[in-house]
Amino acid sequence: MSRKPYPSDVSEEEWHFVAPYLTLMTEQAPQRSYPLREVFNALRWLARAGAPWRLLPNDFPPWQVVYQQFRRWNDAGCFEAMVSDMRSIIRVGDGRKAQPSAVILDGRTLQSSCESGPRAGYDGYKRRRGSKVHMAVDTLGQLIALTVTPADEQERAQVKDLCEAVQQATGETVKVAWADQGYTGDEARKAAKAAGIDLQIVKLPEAKKGFVLLPRRWIVERSFGWLSRFRRLSRDFERMPQVLAGLHFVVFCILMLPKAASWLALEASS
């Protein structure tokens, strides 16, 4: 690497972990003009700094190369596979089973931009026009599955897709899901039950005064807080929802990599 390093660059230890997931063809392939590590570093920088694709610094590969390679990785499910394996590693290192038996569901609305405006909807509760990201996380706050919809679509309508994605990602180990009052209703409960999950609603106290820490629910809110550190996810800047969904998996890769790599290094040295 001939350039000066950025704080967002992947470390040597982390790169040894992620390289097998990102190598879709050999490093010596004639089509390859730029090192994969530099492309991944550019993607990490963009997620953290929040710049448009076309404003990537000149010491990274061209933005067209980074975007096209990201789409290849995303379409191949590289980041989802990486998040899934790192989630298992971190859970085992924390003394838990590799696959969770419980998840927390919630959604957050991202303000639309000029790029995402044509597919945006209006969230009357948040008073915001944009897209809604519906997420399922485990009890450590790590991403399992997500869907992206216009902001005017109800949370309860996404239970079926979320629960099916959760069971597919975990091997049908999840038995219970906690959610807020936006997921109430017979249809949502039946959709979760069809996937083998008991949907439990965590309600606000009736005599609420100020901030109330809700059991289980705070975990997914903390995950949303982690995402807020990455400016690219502060709004919906993407033309296509699959790109927005893929960037969420990229960000969780960035968040989980240091801990997963350190657990593997510790296990190798012991």
Short mmCIF file of C-alpha atoms in Angstrom, two decimals:
data_model
loop_
_atom_site.label_atom_id
_atom_site.label_comp_id
_atom_site.label_asym_id
_atom_site.label_seq_id
_atom_site.Cartn_x
_atom_site.Cartn_y
_atom_site.Cartn_z
CA MET A 1 0.00 0.00 0.00
CA SER A 2 1.65 3.21 -1.19
CA ARG A 3 -0.80 5.66 0.39
CA LYS A 4 -1.08 6.88 3.97
CA PRO A 5 -3.47 4.73 6.03
CA TYR A 6 -6.97 5.84 7.00
CA PRO A 7 -8.43 5.08 10.46
CA SER A 8 -11.08 2.97 8.71
CA ASP A 9 -8.56 0.63 7.06
CA VAL A 10 -8.82 -3.07 7.85
CA SER A 11 -6.01 -4.45 10.03
CA GLU A 12 -3.74 -7.32 9.02
CA GLU A 13 -5.42 -9.67 11.47
CA GLU A 14 -8.91 -8.69 10.28
CA TRP A 15 -7.96 -9.03 6.61
CA HIS A 16 -6.77 -12.61 7.12
CA PHE A 17 -10.28 -13.35 8.40
CA VAL A 18 -12.30 -11.61 5.67
CA ALA A 19 -10.18 -12.38 2.60
CA PRO A 20 -11.59 -15.90 2.02
CA TYR A 21 -15.15 -14.50 2.02
CA LEU A 22 -14.33 -11.76 -0.50
CA THR A 23 -12.21 -13.71 -2.98
CA LEU A 24 -14.66 -14.58 -5.74
CA MET A 25 -11.81 -15.26 -8.16
CA THR A 26 -8.05 -15.66 -7.72
CA GLU A 27 -5.80 -12.70 -7.06
CA GLN A 28 -3.93 -13.53 -10.30
CA ALA A 29 -7.07 -13.37 -12.47
CA PRO A 30 -6.44 -11.22 -15.58
CA GLN A 31 -9.62 -9.20 -14.91
CA ARG A 32 -8.25 -7.95 -11.59
CA SER A 33 -6.61 -4.52 -11.77
CA TYR A 34 -6.82 -3.45 -8.12
CA PRO A 35 -6.10 -5.30 -4.86
CA LEU A 36 -9.22 -6.61 -3.11
CA ARG A 37 -7.99 -5.23 0.19
CA GLU A 38 -7.91 -1.70 -1.20
CA VAL A 39 -11.43 -2.09 -2.59
CA PHE A 40 -12.63 -3.28 0.81
CA ASN A 41 -10.82 -0.39 2.53
CA ALA A 42 -12.56 2.05 0.18
CA LEU A 43 -15.93 0.52 1.04
CA ARG A 44 -15.19 0.80 4.77
CA TRP A 45 -14.15 4.43 4.35
CA LEU A 46 -17.33 5.27 2.44
CA ALA A 47 -19.56 3.63 5.07
CA ARG A 48 -17.88 5.53 7.90
CA ALA A 49 -17.37 8.91 6.23
CA GLY A 50 -20.71 9.01 4.41
CA ALA A 51 -19.40 10.45 1.14
CA PRO A 52 -21.10 9.74 -2.20
CA TRP A 53 -19.60 6.97 -4.31
CA ARG A 54 -18.20 9.47 -6.81
CA LEU A 55 -16.32 11.39 -4.07
CA LEU A 56 -14.06 8.54 -3.00
CA PRO A 57 -10.50 9.88 -2.48
CA ASN A 58 -8.17 9.47 -5.44
CA ASP A 59 -5.77 7.21 -3.53
CA PHE A 60 -8.46 4.48 -3.50
CA PRO A 61 -9.43 2.49 -6.60
CA PRO A 62 -11.91 4.31 -8.89
CA TRP A 63 -15.42 4.57 -7.48
CA GLN A 64 -16.85 2.52 -10.36
CA VAL A 65 -14.56 -0.38 -9.41
CA VAL A 66 -15.51 -0.16 -5.73
CA TYR A 67 -19.24 0.02 -6.45
CA GLN A 68 -19.22 -2.82 -8.96
CA GLN A 69 -17.19 -5.06 -6.65
CA PHE A 70 -19.50 -4.23 -3.74
CA ARG A 71 -22.49 -5.26 -5.85
CA ARG A 72 -20.78 -8.54 -6.74
CA TRP A 73 -20.02 -9.24 -3.08
CA ASN A 74 -23.53 -8.26 -2.07
CA ASP A 75 -25.24 -10.38 -4.73
CA ALA A 76 -23.08 -13.37 -3.75
CA GLY A 77 -24.10 -13.01 -0.08
CA CYS A 78 -20.50 -12.49 1.09
CA PHE A 79 -21.32 -10.00 3.84
CA GLU A 80 -24.29 -12.00 5.11
CA ALA A 81 -22.11 -15.11 5.37
CA MET A 82 -19.40 -13.13 7.14
CA VAL A 83 -21.84 -11.64 9.65
CA SER A 84 -23.37 -15.07 10.30
CA ASP A 85 -20.01 -16.71 11.01
CA MET A 86 -18.74 -13.83 13.14
CA ARG A 87 -21.96 -13.86 15.13
CA SER A 88 -21.40 -17.53 15.97
CA ILE A 89 -17.75 -16.94 16.89
CA ILE A 90 -18.59 -14.04 19.20
CA ARG A 91 -21.46 -15.93 20.83
CA VAL A 92 -19.32 -19.01 21.51
CA GLY A 93 -16.53 -16.79 22.85
CA ASP A 94 -19.09 -15.18 25.15
CA GLY A 95 -20.08 -18.59 26.51
CA ARG A 96 -23.34 -18.90 24.55
CA LYS A 97 -24.64 -21.31 21.95
CA ALA A 98 -23.48 -20.59 18.40
CA GLN A 99 -27.03 -19.94 17.17
CA PRO A 100 -29.54 -17.82 19.14
CA SER A 101 -32.85 -19.05 20.49
CA ALA A 102 -34.30 -15.53 20.85
CA VAL A 103 -34.30 -12.36 18.74
CA ILE A 104 -35.51 -8.77 19.01
CA LEU A 105 -37.41 -7.12 16.16
CA ASP A 106 -37.67 -3.41 15.44
CA GLY A 107 -37.53 -0.89 12.62
CA ARG A 108 -35.98 2.52 12.06
CA THR A 109 -36.96 5.14 9.52
CA LEU A 110 -34.26 6.77 7.40
CA GLN A 111 -34.94 10.16 5.83
CA SER A 112 -35.07 9.95 2.05
CA SER A 113 -32.69 11.77 -0.28
CA CYS A 114 -32.88 12.80 -3.93
CA GLU A 115 -31.65 9.33 -4.91
CA SER A 116 -34.10 7.32 -2.79
CA GLY A 117 -37.06 9.71 -2.99
CA PRO A 118 -39.00 7.86 -5.77
CA ARG A 119 -39.39 4.74 -3.57
CA ALA A 120 -39.89 6.55 -0.25
CA GLY A 121 -43.03 6.56 1.89
CA TYR A 122 -44.28 8.81 4.68
CA ASP A 123 -43.98 7.61 8.28
CA GLY A 124 -46.80 9.39 10.11
CA TYR A 125 -45.50 8.46 13.57
CA LYS A 126 -41.98 9.76 12.94
CA ARG A 127 -43.27 12.53 10.64
CA ARG A 128 -40.60 11.65 8.13
CA ARG A 129 -40.56 10.64 4.49
CA GLY A 130 -38.11 7.88 3.69
CA SER A 131 -37.38 4.18 3.97
CA LYS A 132 -37.86 1.84 6.90
CA VAL A 133 -35.24 -0.76 7.80
CA HIS A 134 -36.78 -3.68 9.71
CA MET A 135 -34.11 -5.55 11.68
CA ALA A 136 -33.81 -8.72 13.72
CA VAL A 137 -30.88 -8.95 16.14
CA ASP A 138 -29.81 -11.53 18.72
CA THR A 139 -29.58 -10.82 22.45
CA LEU A 140 -26.07 -9.40 21.96
CA GLY A 141 -27.39 -6.88 19.43
CA GLN A 142 -25.78 -8.56 16.40
CA LEU A 143 -27.59 -8.46 13.08
CA ILE A 144 -29.38 -11.61 11.90
CA ALA A 145 -31.73 -10.43 9.15
CA LEU A 146 -33.32 -7.27 7.75
CA THR A 147 -35.74 -6.02 5.14
CA VAL A 148 -36.11 -2.57 3.55
CA THR A 149 -39.52 -1.07 2.73
CA PRO A 150 -41.05 2.38 2.17
CA ALA A 151 -41.58 4.11 5.51
CA ASP A 152 -45.38 3.96 5.28
CA GLU A 153 -45.45 0.15 5.52
CA GLN A 154 -46.39 -1.25 8.93
CA GLU A 155 -43.95 -3.21 11.09
CA ARG A 156 -46.46 -6.02 11.64
CA ALA A 157 -46.64 -6.61 7.89
CA GLN A 158 -42.93 -7.52 7.85
CA VAL A 159 -43.08 -10.22 10.52
CA LYS A 160 -43.47 -13.06 8.04
CA ASP A 161 -40.47 -12.11 5.92
CA LEU A 162 -38.31 -11.28 8.94
CA CYS A 163 -39.09 -14.49 10.80
CA GLU A 164 -38.48 -16.63 7.73
CA ALA A 165 -35.16 -14.87 7.12
CA VAL A 166 -34.20 -15.34 10.77
CA GLN A 167 -34.90 -19.06 10.69
CA GLN A 168 -33.00 -19.45 7.43
CA ALA A 169 -29.97 -17.61 8.85
CA THR A 170 -29.92 -19.53 12.14
CA GLY A 171 -31.01 -22.99 11.04
CA GLU A 172 -34.44 -22.67 12.71
CA THR A 173 -33.06 -22.37 16.24
CA VAL A 174 -35.08 -19.26 17.21
CA LYS A 175 -38.10 -19.92 19.43
CA VAL A 176 -39.08 -16.47 20.71
CA ALA A 177 -39.02 -12.89 19.38
CA TRP A 178 -39.54 -9.70 21.38
CA ALA A 179 -40.97 -6.61 19.70
CA ASP A 180 -42.70 -3.31 20.46
CA GLN A 181 -46.38 -2.45 20.14
CA GLY A 182 -46.03 -1.82 16.41
CA TYR A 183 -46.01 -5.60 15.97
CA THR A 184 -49.30 -6.31 17.75
CA GLY A 185 -52.13 -8.11 16.00
CA ASP A 186 -53.29 -11.62 15.19
CA GLU A 187 -51.79 -11.58 11.72
CA ALA A 188 -48.31 -10.80 13.02
CA ARG A 189 -48.58 -13.42 15.75
CA LYS A 190 -49.78 -16.07 13.29
CA ALA A 191 -47.03 -15.19 10.81
CA ALA A 192 -44.40 -15.62 13.52
CA LYS A 193 -45.98 -18.86 14.74
CA ALA A 194 -45.93 -20.27 11.20
CA ALA A 195 -42.16 -19.83 11.28
CA GLY A 196 -41.98 -21.55 14.68
CA ILE A 197 -41.48 -18.35 16.67
CA ASP A 198 -43.46 -17.07 19.66
CA LEU A 199 -43.91 -13.31 19.17
CA GLN A 200 -44.00 -11.47 22.52
CA ILE A 201 -44.86 -7.76 22.75
CA VAL A 202 -42.93 -5.61 25.24
CA LYS A 203 -45.29 -2.78 26.17
CA LEU A 204 -44.59 0.64 27.60
CA PRO A 205 -45.79 1.24 31.16
CA GLU A 206 -49.13 3.05 31.20
CA ALA A 207 -47.84 5.69 33.61
CA LYS A 208 -44.75 6.52 31.60
CA LYS A 209 -42.72 9.52 32.77
CA GLY A 210 -39.59 10.36 30.81
CA PHE A 211 -37.21 7.72 29.52
CA VAL A 212 -38.09 4.11 30.33
CA LEU A 213 -35.64 1.26 29.73
CA LEU A 214 -37.72 -1.57 28.29
CA PRO A 215 -36.65 -5.17 28.94
CA ARG A 216 -35.04 -6.77 25.84
CA ARG A 217 -36.13 -3.87 23.60
CA TRP A 218 -33.14 -1.73 24.56
CA ILE A 219 -30.80 -4.20 22.83
CA VAL A 220 -32.02 -3.41 19.32
CA GLU A 221 -32.06 0.30 20.15
CA ARG A 222 -28.39 0.00 21.07
CA SER A 223 -27.76 -1.65 17.69
CA PHE A 224 -29.40 1.36 16.01
CA GLY A 225 -27.04 3.53 18.06
CA TRP A 226 -24.06 1.62 16.69
CA LEU A 227 -25.28 2.26 13.14
CA SER A 228 -25.55 5.99 13.79
CA ARG A 229 -21.73 6.16 13.95
CA PHE A 230 -21.63 5.43 10.21
CA ARG A 231 -22.65 8.50 8.24
CA ARG A 232 -23.57 6.59 5.11
CA LEU A 233 -26.52 5.16 7.05
CA SER A 234 -27.65 8.49 8.52
CA ARG A 235 -30.09 8.79 5.58
CA ASP A 236 -31.19 6.63 2.70
CA PHE A 237 -28.76 7.74 -0.01
CA GLU A 238 -29.19 4.66 -2.22
CA ARG A 239 -31.26 4.32 -5.37
CA MET A 240 -31.93 0.62 -4.73
CA PRO A 241 -33.11 -0.95 -1.46
CA GLN A 242 -30.79 -3.96 -1.86
CA VAL A 243 -27.80 -1.61 -1.78
CA LEU A 244 -29.05 -0.03 1.46
CA ALA A 245 -29.59 -3.50 2.96
CA GLY A 246 -26.12 -4.60 1.86
CA LEU A 247 -24.47 -1.57 3.46
CA HIS A 248 -26.08 -2.53 6.78
CA PHE A 249 -24.35 -5.90 6.58
CA VAL A 250 -21.08 -4.16 5.65
CA VAL A 251 -21.34 -1.95 8.73
CA PHE A 252 -22.01 -4.92 11.02
CA CYS A 253 -18.99 -6.63 9.46
CA ILE A 254 -16.91 -3.59 10.44
CA LEU A 255 -18.38 -3.59 13.96
CA MET A 256 -17.95 -7.31 14.58
CA LEU A 257 -14.57 -7.91 12.91
CA PRO A 258 -12.26 -6.73 15.75
CA LYS A 259 -13.94 -8.92 18.36
CA ALA A 260 -14.26 -11.98 16.10
CA ALA A 261 -10.63 -11.72 14.98
CA SER A 262 -9.39 -11.31 18.56
CA TRP A 263 -11.39 -14.38 19.67
CA LEU A 264 -9.87 -16.46 16.87
CA ALA A 265 -6.36 -15.21 17.68
CA LEU A 266 -6.88 -16.03 21.35
CA GLU A 267 -8.12 -19.51 20.51
CA ALA A 268 -5.18 -20.12 18.16
CA SER A 269 -2.64 -19.11 20.81
CA SER A 270 -4.19 -21.22 23.57
#
